[in-house]
mmCIF file of C-alpha atoms in Angstrom:
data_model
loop_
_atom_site.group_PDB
_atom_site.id
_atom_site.type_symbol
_atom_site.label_atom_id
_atom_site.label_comp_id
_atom_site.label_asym_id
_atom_site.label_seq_id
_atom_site.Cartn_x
_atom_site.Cartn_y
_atom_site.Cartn_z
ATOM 1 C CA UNK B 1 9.762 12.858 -1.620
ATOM 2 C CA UNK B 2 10.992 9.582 -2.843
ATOM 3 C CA UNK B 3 8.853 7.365 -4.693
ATOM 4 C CA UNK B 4 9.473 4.976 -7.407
ATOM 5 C CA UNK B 5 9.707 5.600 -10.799
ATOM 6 C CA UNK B 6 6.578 5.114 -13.303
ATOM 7 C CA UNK B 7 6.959 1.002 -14.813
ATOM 8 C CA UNK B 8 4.748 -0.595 -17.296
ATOM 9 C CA UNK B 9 2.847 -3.809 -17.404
ATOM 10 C CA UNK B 10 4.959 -6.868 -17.274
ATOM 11 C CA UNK B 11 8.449 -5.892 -17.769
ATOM 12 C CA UNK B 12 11.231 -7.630 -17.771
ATOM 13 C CA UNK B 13 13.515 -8.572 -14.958
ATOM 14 C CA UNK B 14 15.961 -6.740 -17.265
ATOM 15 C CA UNK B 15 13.712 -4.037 -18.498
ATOM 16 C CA UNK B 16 12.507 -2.862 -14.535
ATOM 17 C CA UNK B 17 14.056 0.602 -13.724
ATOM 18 C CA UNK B 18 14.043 0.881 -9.731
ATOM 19 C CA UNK B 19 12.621 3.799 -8.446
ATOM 20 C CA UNK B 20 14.492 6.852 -7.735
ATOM 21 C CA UNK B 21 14.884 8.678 -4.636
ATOM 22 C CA UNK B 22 15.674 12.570 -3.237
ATOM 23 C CA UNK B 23 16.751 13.345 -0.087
ATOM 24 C CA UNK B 24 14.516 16.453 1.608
ATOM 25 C CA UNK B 25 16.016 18.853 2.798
ATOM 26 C CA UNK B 26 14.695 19.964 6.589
ATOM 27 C CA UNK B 27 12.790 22.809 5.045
ATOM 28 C CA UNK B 28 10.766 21.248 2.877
ATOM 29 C CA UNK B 29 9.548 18.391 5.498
ATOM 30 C CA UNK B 30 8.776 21.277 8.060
ATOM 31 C CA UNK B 31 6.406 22.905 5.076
ATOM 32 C CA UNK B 32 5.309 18.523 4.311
ATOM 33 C CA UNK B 33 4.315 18.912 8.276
ATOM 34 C CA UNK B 34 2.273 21.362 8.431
ATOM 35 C CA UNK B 35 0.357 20.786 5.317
ATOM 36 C CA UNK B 36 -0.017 17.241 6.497
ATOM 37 C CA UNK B 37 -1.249 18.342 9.802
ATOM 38 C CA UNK B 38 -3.393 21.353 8.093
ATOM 39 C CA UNK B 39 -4.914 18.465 5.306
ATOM 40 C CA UNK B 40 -5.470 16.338 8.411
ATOM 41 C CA UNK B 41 -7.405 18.415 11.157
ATOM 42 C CA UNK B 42 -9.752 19.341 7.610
ATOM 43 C CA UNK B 43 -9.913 15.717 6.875
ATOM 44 C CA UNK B 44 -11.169 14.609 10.208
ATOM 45 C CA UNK B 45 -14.875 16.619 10.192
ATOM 46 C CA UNK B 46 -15.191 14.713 6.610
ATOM 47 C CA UNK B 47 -16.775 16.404 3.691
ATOM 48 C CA UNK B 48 -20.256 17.428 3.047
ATOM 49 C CA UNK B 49 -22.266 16.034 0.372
ATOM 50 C CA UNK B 50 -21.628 19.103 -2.094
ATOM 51 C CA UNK B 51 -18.263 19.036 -1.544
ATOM 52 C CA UNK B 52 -17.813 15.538 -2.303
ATOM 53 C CA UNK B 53 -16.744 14.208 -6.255
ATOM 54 C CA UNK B 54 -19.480 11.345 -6.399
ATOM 55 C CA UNK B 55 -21.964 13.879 -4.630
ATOM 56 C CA UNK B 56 -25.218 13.912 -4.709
ATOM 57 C CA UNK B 57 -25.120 10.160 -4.722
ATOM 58 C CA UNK B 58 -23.451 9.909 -0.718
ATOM 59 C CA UNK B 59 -25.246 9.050 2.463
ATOM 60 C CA UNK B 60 -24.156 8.082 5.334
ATOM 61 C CA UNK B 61 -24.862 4.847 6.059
ATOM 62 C CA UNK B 62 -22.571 3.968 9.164
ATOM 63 C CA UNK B 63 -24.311 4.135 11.722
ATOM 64 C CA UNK B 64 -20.545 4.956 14.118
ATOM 65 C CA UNK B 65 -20.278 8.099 12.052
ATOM 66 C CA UNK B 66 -17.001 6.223 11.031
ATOM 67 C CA UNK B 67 -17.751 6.674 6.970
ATOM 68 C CA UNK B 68 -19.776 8.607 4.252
ATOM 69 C CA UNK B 69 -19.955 6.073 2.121
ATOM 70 C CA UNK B 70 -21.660 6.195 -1.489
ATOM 71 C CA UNK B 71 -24.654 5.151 -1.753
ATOM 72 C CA UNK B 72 -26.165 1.895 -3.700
ATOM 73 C CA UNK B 73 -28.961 0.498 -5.131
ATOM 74 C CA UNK B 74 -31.059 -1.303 -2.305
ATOM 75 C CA UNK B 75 -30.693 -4.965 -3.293
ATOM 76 C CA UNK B 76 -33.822 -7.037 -4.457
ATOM 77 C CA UNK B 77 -33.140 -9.813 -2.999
ATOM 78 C CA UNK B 78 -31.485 -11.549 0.213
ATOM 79 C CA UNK B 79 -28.545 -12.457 -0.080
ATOM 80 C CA UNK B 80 -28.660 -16.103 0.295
ATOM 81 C CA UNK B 81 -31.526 -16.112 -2.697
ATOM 82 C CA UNK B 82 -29.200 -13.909 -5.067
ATOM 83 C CA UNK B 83 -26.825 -15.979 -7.544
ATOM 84 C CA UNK B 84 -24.779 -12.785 -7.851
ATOM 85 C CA UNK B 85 -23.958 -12.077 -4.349
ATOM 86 C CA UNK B 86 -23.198 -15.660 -3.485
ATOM 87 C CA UNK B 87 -21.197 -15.653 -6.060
ATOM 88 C CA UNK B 88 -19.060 -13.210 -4.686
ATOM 89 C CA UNK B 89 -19.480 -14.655 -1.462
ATOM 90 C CA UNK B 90 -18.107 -18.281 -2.892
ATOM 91 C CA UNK B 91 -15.000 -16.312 -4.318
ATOM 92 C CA UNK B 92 -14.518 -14.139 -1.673
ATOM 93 C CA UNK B 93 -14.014 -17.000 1.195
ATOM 94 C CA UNK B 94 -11.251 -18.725 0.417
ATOM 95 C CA UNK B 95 -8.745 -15.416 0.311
ATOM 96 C CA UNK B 96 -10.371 -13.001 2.545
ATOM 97 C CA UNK B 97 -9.305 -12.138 5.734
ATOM 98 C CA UNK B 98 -11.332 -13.300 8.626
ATOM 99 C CA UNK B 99 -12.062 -9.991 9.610
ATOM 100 C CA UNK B 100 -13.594 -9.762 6.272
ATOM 101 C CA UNK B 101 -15.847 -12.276 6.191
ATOM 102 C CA UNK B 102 -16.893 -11.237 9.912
ATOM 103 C CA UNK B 103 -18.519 -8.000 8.560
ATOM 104 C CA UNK B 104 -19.614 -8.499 4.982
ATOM 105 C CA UNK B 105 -22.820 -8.726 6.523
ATOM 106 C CA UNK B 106 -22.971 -5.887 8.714
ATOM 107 C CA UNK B 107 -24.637 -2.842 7.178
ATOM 108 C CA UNK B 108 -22.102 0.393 7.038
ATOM 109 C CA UNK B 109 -19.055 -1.768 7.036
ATOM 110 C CA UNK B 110 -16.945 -1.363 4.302
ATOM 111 C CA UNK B 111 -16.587 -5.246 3.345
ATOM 112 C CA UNK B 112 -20.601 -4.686 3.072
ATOM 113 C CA UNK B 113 -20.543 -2.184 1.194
ATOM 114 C CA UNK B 114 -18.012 -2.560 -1.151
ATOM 115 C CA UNK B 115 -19.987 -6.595 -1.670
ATOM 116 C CA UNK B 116 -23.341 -5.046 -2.185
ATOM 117 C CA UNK B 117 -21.625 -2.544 -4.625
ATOM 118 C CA UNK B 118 -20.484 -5.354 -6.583
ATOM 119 C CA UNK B 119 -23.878 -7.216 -7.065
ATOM 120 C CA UNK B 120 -25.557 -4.384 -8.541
ATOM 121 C CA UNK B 121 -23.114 -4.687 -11.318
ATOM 122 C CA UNK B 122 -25.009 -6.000 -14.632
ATOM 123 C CA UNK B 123 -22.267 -8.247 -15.800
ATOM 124 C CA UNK B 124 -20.860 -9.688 -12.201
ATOM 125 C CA UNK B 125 -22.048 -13.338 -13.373
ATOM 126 C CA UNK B 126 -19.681 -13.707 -16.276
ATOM 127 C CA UNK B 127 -16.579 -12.759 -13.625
ATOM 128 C CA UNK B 128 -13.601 -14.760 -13.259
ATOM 129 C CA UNK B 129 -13.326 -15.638 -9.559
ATOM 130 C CA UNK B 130 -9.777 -13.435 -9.796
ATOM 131 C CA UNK B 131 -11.636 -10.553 -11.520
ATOM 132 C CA UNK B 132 -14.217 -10.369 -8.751
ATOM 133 C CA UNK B 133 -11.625 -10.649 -5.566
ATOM 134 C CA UNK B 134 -9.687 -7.589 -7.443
ATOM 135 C CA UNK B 135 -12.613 -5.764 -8.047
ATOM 136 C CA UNK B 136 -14.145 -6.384 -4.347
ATOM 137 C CA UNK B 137 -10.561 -4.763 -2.954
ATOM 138 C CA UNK B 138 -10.331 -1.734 -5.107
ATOM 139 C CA UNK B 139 -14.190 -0.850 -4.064
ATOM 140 C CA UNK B 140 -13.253 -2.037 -0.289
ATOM 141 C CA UNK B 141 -9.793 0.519 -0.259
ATOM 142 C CA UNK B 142 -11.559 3.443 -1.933
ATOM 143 C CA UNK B 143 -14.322 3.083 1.118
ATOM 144 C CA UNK B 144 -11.860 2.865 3.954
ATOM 145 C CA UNK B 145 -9.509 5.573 2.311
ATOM 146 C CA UNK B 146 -12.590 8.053 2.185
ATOM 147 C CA UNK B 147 -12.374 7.902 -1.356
ATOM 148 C CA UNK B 148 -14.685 10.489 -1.540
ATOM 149 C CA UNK B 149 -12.212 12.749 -0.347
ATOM 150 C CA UNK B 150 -9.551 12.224 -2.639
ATOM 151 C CA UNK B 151 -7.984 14.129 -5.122
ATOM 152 C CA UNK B 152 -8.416 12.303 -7.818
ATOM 153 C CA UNK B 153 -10.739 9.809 -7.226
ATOM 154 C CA UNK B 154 -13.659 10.655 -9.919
ATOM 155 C CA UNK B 155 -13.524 7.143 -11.694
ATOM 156 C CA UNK B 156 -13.310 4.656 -8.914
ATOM 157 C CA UNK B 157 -16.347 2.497 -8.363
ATOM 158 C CA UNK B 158 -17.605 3.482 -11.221
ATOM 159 C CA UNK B 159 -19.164 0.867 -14.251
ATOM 160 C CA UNK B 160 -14.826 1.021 -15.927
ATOM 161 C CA UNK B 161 -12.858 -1.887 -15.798
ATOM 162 C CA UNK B 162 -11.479 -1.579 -12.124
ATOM 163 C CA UNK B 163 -7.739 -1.359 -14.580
ATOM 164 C CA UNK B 164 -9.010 1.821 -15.916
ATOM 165 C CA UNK B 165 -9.524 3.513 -12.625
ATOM 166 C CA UNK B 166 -7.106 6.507 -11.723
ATOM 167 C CA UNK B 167 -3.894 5.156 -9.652
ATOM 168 C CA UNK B 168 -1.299 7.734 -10.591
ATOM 169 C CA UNK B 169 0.753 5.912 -13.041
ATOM 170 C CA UNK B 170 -0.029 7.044 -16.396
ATOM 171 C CA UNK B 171 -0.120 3.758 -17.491
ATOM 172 C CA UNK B 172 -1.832 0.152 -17.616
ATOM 173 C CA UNK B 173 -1.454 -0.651 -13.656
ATOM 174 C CA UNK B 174 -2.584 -3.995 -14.738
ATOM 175 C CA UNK B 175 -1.023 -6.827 -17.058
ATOM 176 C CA UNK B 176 -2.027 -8.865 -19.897
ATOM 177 C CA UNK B 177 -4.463 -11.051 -18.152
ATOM 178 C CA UNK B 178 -6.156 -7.341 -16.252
ATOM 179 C CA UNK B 179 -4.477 -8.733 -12.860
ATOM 180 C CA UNK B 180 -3.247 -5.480 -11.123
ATOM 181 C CA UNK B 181 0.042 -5.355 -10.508
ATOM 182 C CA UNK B 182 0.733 -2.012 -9.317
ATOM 183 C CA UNK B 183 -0.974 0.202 -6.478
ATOM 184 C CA UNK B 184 0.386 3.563 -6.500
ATOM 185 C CA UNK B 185 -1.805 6.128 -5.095
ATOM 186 C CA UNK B 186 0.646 8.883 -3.036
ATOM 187 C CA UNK B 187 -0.412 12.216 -2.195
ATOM 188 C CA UNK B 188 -4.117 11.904 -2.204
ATOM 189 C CA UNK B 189 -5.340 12.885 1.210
ATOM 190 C CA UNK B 190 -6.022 8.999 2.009
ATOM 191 C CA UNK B 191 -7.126 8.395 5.267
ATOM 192 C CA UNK B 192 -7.383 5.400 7.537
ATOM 193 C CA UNK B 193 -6.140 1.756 8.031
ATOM 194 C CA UNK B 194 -4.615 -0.226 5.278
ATOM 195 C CA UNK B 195 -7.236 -2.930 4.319
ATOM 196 C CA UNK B 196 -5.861 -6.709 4.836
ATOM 197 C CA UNK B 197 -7.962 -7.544 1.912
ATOM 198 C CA UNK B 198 -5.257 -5.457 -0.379
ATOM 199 C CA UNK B 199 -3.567 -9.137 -0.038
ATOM 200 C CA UNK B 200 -6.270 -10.776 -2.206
ATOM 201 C CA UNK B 201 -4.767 -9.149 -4.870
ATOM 202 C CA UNK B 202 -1.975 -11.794 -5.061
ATOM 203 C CA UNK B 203 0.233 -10.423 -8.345
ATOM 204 C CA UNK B 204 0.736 -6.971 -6.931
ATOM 205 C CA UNK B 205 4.652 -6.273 -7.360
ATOM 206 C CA UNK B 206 4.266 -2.794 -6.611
ATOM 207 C CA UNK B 207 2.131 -0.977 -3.458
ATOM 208 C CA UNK B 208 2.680 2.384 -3.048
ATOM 209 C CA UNK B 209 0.490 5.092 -0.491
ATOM 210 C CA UNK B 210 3.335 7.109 0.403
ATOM 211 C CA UNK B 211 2.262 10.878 1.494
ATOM 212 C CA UNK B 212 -0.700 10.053 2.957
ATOM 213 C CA UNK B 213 -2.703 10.380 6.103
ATOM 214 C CA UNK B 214 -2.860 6.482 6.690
ATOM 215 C CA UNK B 215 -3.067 5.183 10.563
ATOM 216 C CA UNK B 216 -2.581 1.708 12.248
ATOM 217 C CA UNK B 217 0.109 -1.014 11.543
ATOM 218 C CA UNK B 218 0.959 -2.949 8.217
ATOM 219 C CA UNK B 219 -1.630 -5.753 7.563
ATOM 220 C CA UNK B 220 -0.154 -9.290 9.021
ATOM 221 C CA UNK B 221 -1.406 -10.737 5.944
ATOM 222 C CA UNK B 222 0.778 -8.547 3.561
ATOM 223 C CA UNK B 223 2.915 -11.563 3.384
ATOM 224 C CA UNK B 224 0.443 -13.363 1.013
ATOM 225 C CA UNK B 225 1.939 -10.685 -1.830
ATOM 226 C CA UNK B 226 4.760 -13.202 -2.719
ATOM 227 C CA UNK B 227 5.472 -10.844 -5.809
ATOM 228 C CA UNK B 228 5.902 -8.058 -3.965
ATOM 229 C CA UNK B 229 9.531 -5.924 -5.018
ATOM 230 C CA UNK B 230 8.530 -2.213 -4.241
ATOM 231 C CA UNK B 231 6.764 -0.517 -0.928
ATOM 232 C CA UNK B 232 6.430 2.622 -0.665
ATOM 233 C CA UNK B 233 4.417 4.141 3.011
ATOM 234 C CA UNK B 234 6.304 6.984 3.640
ATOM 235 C CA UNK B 235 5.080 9.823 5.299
ATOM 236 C CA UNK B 236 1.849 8.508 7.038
ATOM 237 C CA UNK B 237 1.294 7.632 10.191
ATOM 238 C CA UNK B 238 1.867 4.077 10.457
ATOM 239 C CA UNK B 239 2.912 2.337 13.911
ATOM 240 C CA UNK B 240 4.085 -0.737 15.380
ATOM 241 C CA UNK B 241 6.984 -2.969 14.557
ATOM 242 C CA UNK B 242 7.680 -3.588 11.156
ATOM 243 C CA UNK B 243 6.564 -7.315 10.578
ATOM 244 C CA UNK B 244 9.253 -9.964 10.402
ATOM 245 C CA UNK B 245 7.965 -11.079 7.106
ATOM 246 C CA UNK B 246 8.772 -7.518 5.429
ATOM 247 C CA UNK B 247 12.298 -8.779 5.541
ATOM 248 C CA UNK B 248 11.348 -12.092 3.515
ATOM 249 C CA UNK B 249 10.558 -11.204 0.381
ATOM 250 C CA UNK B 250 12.706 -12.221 -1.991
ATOM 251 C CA UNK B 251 12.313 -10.222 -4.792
ATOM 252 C CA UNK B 252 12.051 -6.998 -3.098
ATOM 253 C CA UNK B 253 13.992 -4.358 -4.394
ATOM 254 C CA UNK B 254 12.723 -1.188 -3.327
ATOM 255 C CA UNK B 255 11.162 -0.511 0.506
ATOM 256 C CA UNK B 256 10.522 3.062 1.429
ATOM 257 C CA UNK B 257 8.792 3.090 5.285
ATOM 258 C CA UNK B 258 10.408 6.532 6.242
ATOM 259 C CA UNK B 259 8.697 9.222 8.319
ATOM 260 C CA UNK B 260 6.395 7.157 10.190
ATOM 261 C CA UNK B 261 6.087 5.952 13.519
ATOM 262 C CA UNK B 262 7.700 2.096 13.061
ATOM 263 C CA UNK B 263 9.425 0.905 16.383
ATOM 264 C CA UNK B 264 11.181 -2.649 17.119
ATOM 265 C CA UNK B 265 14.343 -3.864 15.746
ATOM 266 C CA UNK B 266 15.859 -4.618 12.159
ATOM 267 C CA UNK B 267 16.272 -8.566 12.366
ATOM 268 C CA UNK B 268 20.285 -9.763 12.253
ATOM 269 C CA UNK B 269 19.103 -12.514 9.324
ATOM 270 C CA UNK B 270 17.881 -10.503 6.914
ATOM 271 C CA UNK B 271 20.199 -12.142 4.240
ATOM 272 C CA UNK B 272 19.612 -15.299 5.048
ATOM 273 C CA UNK B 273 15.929 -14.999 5.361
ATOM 274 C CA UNK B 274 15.527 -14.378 1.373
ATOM 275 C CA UNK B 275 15.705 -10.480 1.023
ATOM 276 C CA UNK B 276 19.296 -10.637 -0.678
ATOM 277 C CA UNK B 277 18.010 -8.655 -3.924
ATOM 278 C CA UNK B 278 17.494 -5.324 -1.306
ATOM 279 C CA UNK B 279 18.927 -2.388 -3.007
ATOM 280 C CA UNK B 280 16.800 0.703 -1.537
ATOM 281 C CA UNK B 281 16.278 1.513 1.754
ATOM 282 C CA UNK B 282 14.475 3.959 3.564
ATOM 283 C CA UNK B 283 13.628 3.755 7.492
ATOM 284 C CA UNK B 284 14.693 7.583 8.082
ATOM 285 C CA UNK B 285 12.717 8.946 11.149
ATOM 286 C CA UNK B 286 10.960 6.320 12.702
ATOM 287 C CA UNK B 287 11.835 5.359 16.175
ATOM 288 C CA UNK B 288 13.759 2.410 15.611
ATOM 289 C CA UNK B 289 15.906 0.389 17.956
ATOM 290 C CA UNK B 290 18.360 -2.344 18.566
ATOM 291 C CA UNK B 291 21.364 -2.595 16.432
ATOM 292 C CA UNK B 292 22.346 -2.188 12.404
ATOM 293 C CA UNK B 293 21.875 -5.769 11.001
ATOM 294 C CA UNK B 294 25.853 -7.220 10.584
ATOM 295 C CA UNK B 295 24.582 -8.766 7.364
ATOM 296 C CA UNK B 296 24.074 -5.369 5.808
ATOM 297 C CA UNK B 297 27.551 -5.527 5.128
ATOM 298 C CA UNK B 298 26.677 -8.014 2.700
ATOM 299 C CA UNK B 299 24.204 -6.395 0.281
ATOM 300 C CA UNK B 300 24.454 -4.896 -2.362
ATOM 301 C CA UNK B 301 23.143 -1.130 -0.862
ATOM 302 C CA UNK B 302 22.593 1.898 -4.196
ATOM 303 C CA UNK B 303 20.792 3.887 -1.171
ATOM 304 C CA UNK B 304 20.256 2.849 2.444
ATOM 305 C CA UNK B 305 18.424 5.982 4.747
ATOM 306 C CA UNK B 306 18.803 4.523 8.489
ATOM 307 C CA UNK B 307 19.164 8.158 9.999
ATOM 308 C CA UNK B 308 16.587 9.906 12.639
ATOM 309 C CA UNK B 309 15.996 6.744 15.421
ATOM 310 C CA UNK B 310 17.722 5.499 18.246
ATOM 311 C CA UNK B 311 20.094 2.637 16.388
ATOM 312 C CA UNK B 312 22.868 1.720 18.954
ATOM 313 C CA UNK B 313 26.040 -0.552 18.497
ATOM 314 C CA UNK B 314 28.822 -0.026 15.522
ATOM 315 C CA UNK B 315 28.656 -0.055 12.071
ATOM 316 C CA UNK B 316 28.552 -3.120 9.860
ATOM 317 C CA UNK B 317 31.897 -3.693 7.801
ATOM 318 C CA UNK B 318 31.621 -3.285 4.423
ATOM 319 C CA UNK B 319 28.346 -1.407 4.770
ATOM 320 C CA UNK B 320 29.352 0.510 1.920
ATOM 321 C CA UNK B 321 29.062 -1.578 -1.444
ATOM 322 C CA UNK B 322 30.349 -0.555 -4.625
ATOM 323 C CA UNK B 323 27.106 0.619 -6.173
ATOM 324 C CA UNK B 324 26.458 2.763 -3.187
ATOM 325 C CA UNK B 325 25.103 6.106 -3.809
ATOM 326 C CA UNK B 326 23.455 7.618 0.060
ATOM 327 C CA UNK B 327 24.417 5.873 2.959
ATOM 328 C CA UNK B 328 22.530 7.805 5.833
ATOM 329 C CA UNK B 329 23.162 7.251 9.391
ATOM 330 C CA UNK B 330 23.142 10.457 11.395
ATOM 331 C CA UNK B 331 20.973 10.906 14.345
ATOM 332 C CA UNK B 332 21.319 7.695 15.623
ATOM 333 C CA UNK B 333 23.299 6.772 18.997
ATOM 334 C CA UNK B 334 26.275 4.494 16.866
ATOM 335 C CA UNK B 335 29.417 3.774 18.735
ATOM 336 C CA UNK B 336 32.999 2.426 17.266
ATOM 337 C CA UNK B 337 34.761 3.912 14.317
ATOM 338 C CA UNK B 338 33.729 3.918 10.669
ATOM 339 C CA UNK B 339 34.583 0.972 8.443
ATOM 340 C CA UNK B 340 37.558 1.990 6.334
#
């Protein structure tokens, strides 16, 4: 599967590597299928306590039957007579989400949860207001990913440094100031929605949950991560159109949304919208419509996977740059004659 490349803290616009790519063969994405399917019909009854890596320390406390989440320590106080909690509240309200501050006070929510996780903490009153918006969204995407159920998940919401926790990378995920910067947790039997508040992280450069079993549509606030120059969602099962603003940011580099279920139209302005620095892309096997984008012709394509959906029209003229290394177009429903 393709997925980008391991980078360290802070590099360079020089220095950055992008990540590299492998085409799978049919075979293989059968076997992907089927273990996908397999992990997901397990994943769906939800693990019992002894099963579970932060066990015996998980009740359920959703009263839907919609999470297991870990269990805290009962605060001592309301929280409109604890310092710590508003606190969090006062640095939570200008970033989050409405949706957000909607249930932070609903019991077996995972905005509630993940807030009353964070007031327990003995130190939460010497946070930076930055410190405790990253911390709140790790906590809040390890509840609505069933953390519990990950592979590796053993040092999430635990008393570390939310940097130290266990993304993948084999390296600081975070920069100098302990602002993450990258999110790359692929392959780790995630389940659920992608949580808005992921955008109150606001120097991300690098989200990756490819080869996952993640539902629903990209977050409409996603286009608060200005920074943003590598997605990776491949392999889930995302749906709806791809927002406009995916196609705005202009240092992405790197967007890998293949093997979902995206639908909609590529829009003809991509260029001239700000993505010009787009070198990789993937949108293999989605169900894509509409035409190829005539300014395609312009970038400056390594790899661009548009195979597997219903594209329609001809091909853009000098579609294929001089760095190009994959163009992929099969299995669409192209008309004309290839660009010489």
């Amino acid at each position: 599967m393709a997925l980008p490349e391991d980078v360290y803290s802070e590099p360079s616009s020089e220095e950055r590597e992008e990540p590299k790519g492998t085409v799978i063969p049919i075979p293989m994405m059968l076997t992907v299928a089927v273990v996908a399917s397999v992990m997901g019909a397990s994943a769906m009854s939800g693990p019992s306590p002894a099963q579970s890596p932060v066990s015996p320390n998980v009740v359920p406390t959703n009263p839907a039957g919609k999470k297991t989440l870990p269990a805290v320590e009962p605060p001592k106080l309301p929280c409109i007579q604890d310092p710590a909690c508003q606190k969090i509240n006062f640095a939570l309200n200008p970033v989050a989400p409405p949706s957000t501050m909607a249930n932070i006070n609903i019991p077996g929510t995972c905005q509630n949860w993940s807030r009353e996780w964070l007031r327990t903490g003995s130190d939460i009153m010497s946070f930076q207001v930055e410190r405790i918006r990253q911390r709140f969204a790790m906590a809040l995407m390890y509840c609505e990913f069933n953390g519990d159920n990950w592979l590796e998940g053993d040092l999430w919401v635990s008393e570390l440094h939310e940097c130290d926790w266990y993304t993948m990378i084999g390296v600081d995920p975070c920069g100098r100031k302990e602002q993450y910067q990258i999110i790359r947790n692929h392959g780790q039997q995630m389940q659920g929605t992608i949580p808005p508040e992921i955008s109150m992280i606001s120097t991300l450069w690098e989200v990756t949950l490819a080869d996952n079993l993640l539902s629903g549509s990209i977050p409409s606030n996603f286009d608060r991560l200005s920074e943003l120059d590598t997605i990776s969602l491949s392999f889930n099962m995302l749906t709806g159109d791809i927002p406009t603003f995916m196609w705005e940011f202009f240092d992405m580099t790197h967007m890998d949304l293949a093997y979902n279920f995206f639908k909609g139209t590529i829009p003809d302005n991509t260029v001239s919208k700000g993505e010009k620095n787009l070198e990789v892309l993937f949108l293999e096997n989605n169900d894509l419509t509409g035409s190829i984008p005539q300014d395609f012709g312009s970038m400056n394509w390594r790899r661009l996977h548009l195979d597997g959906n219903q594209f329609t029209g001809t091909i853009p003229s000098n579609i294929h740059s001089t760095s190009m290394e994959e163009l992929m177009l099969h299995n669409n429903q192209l008309s004309g004659t290839f660009p010489s």
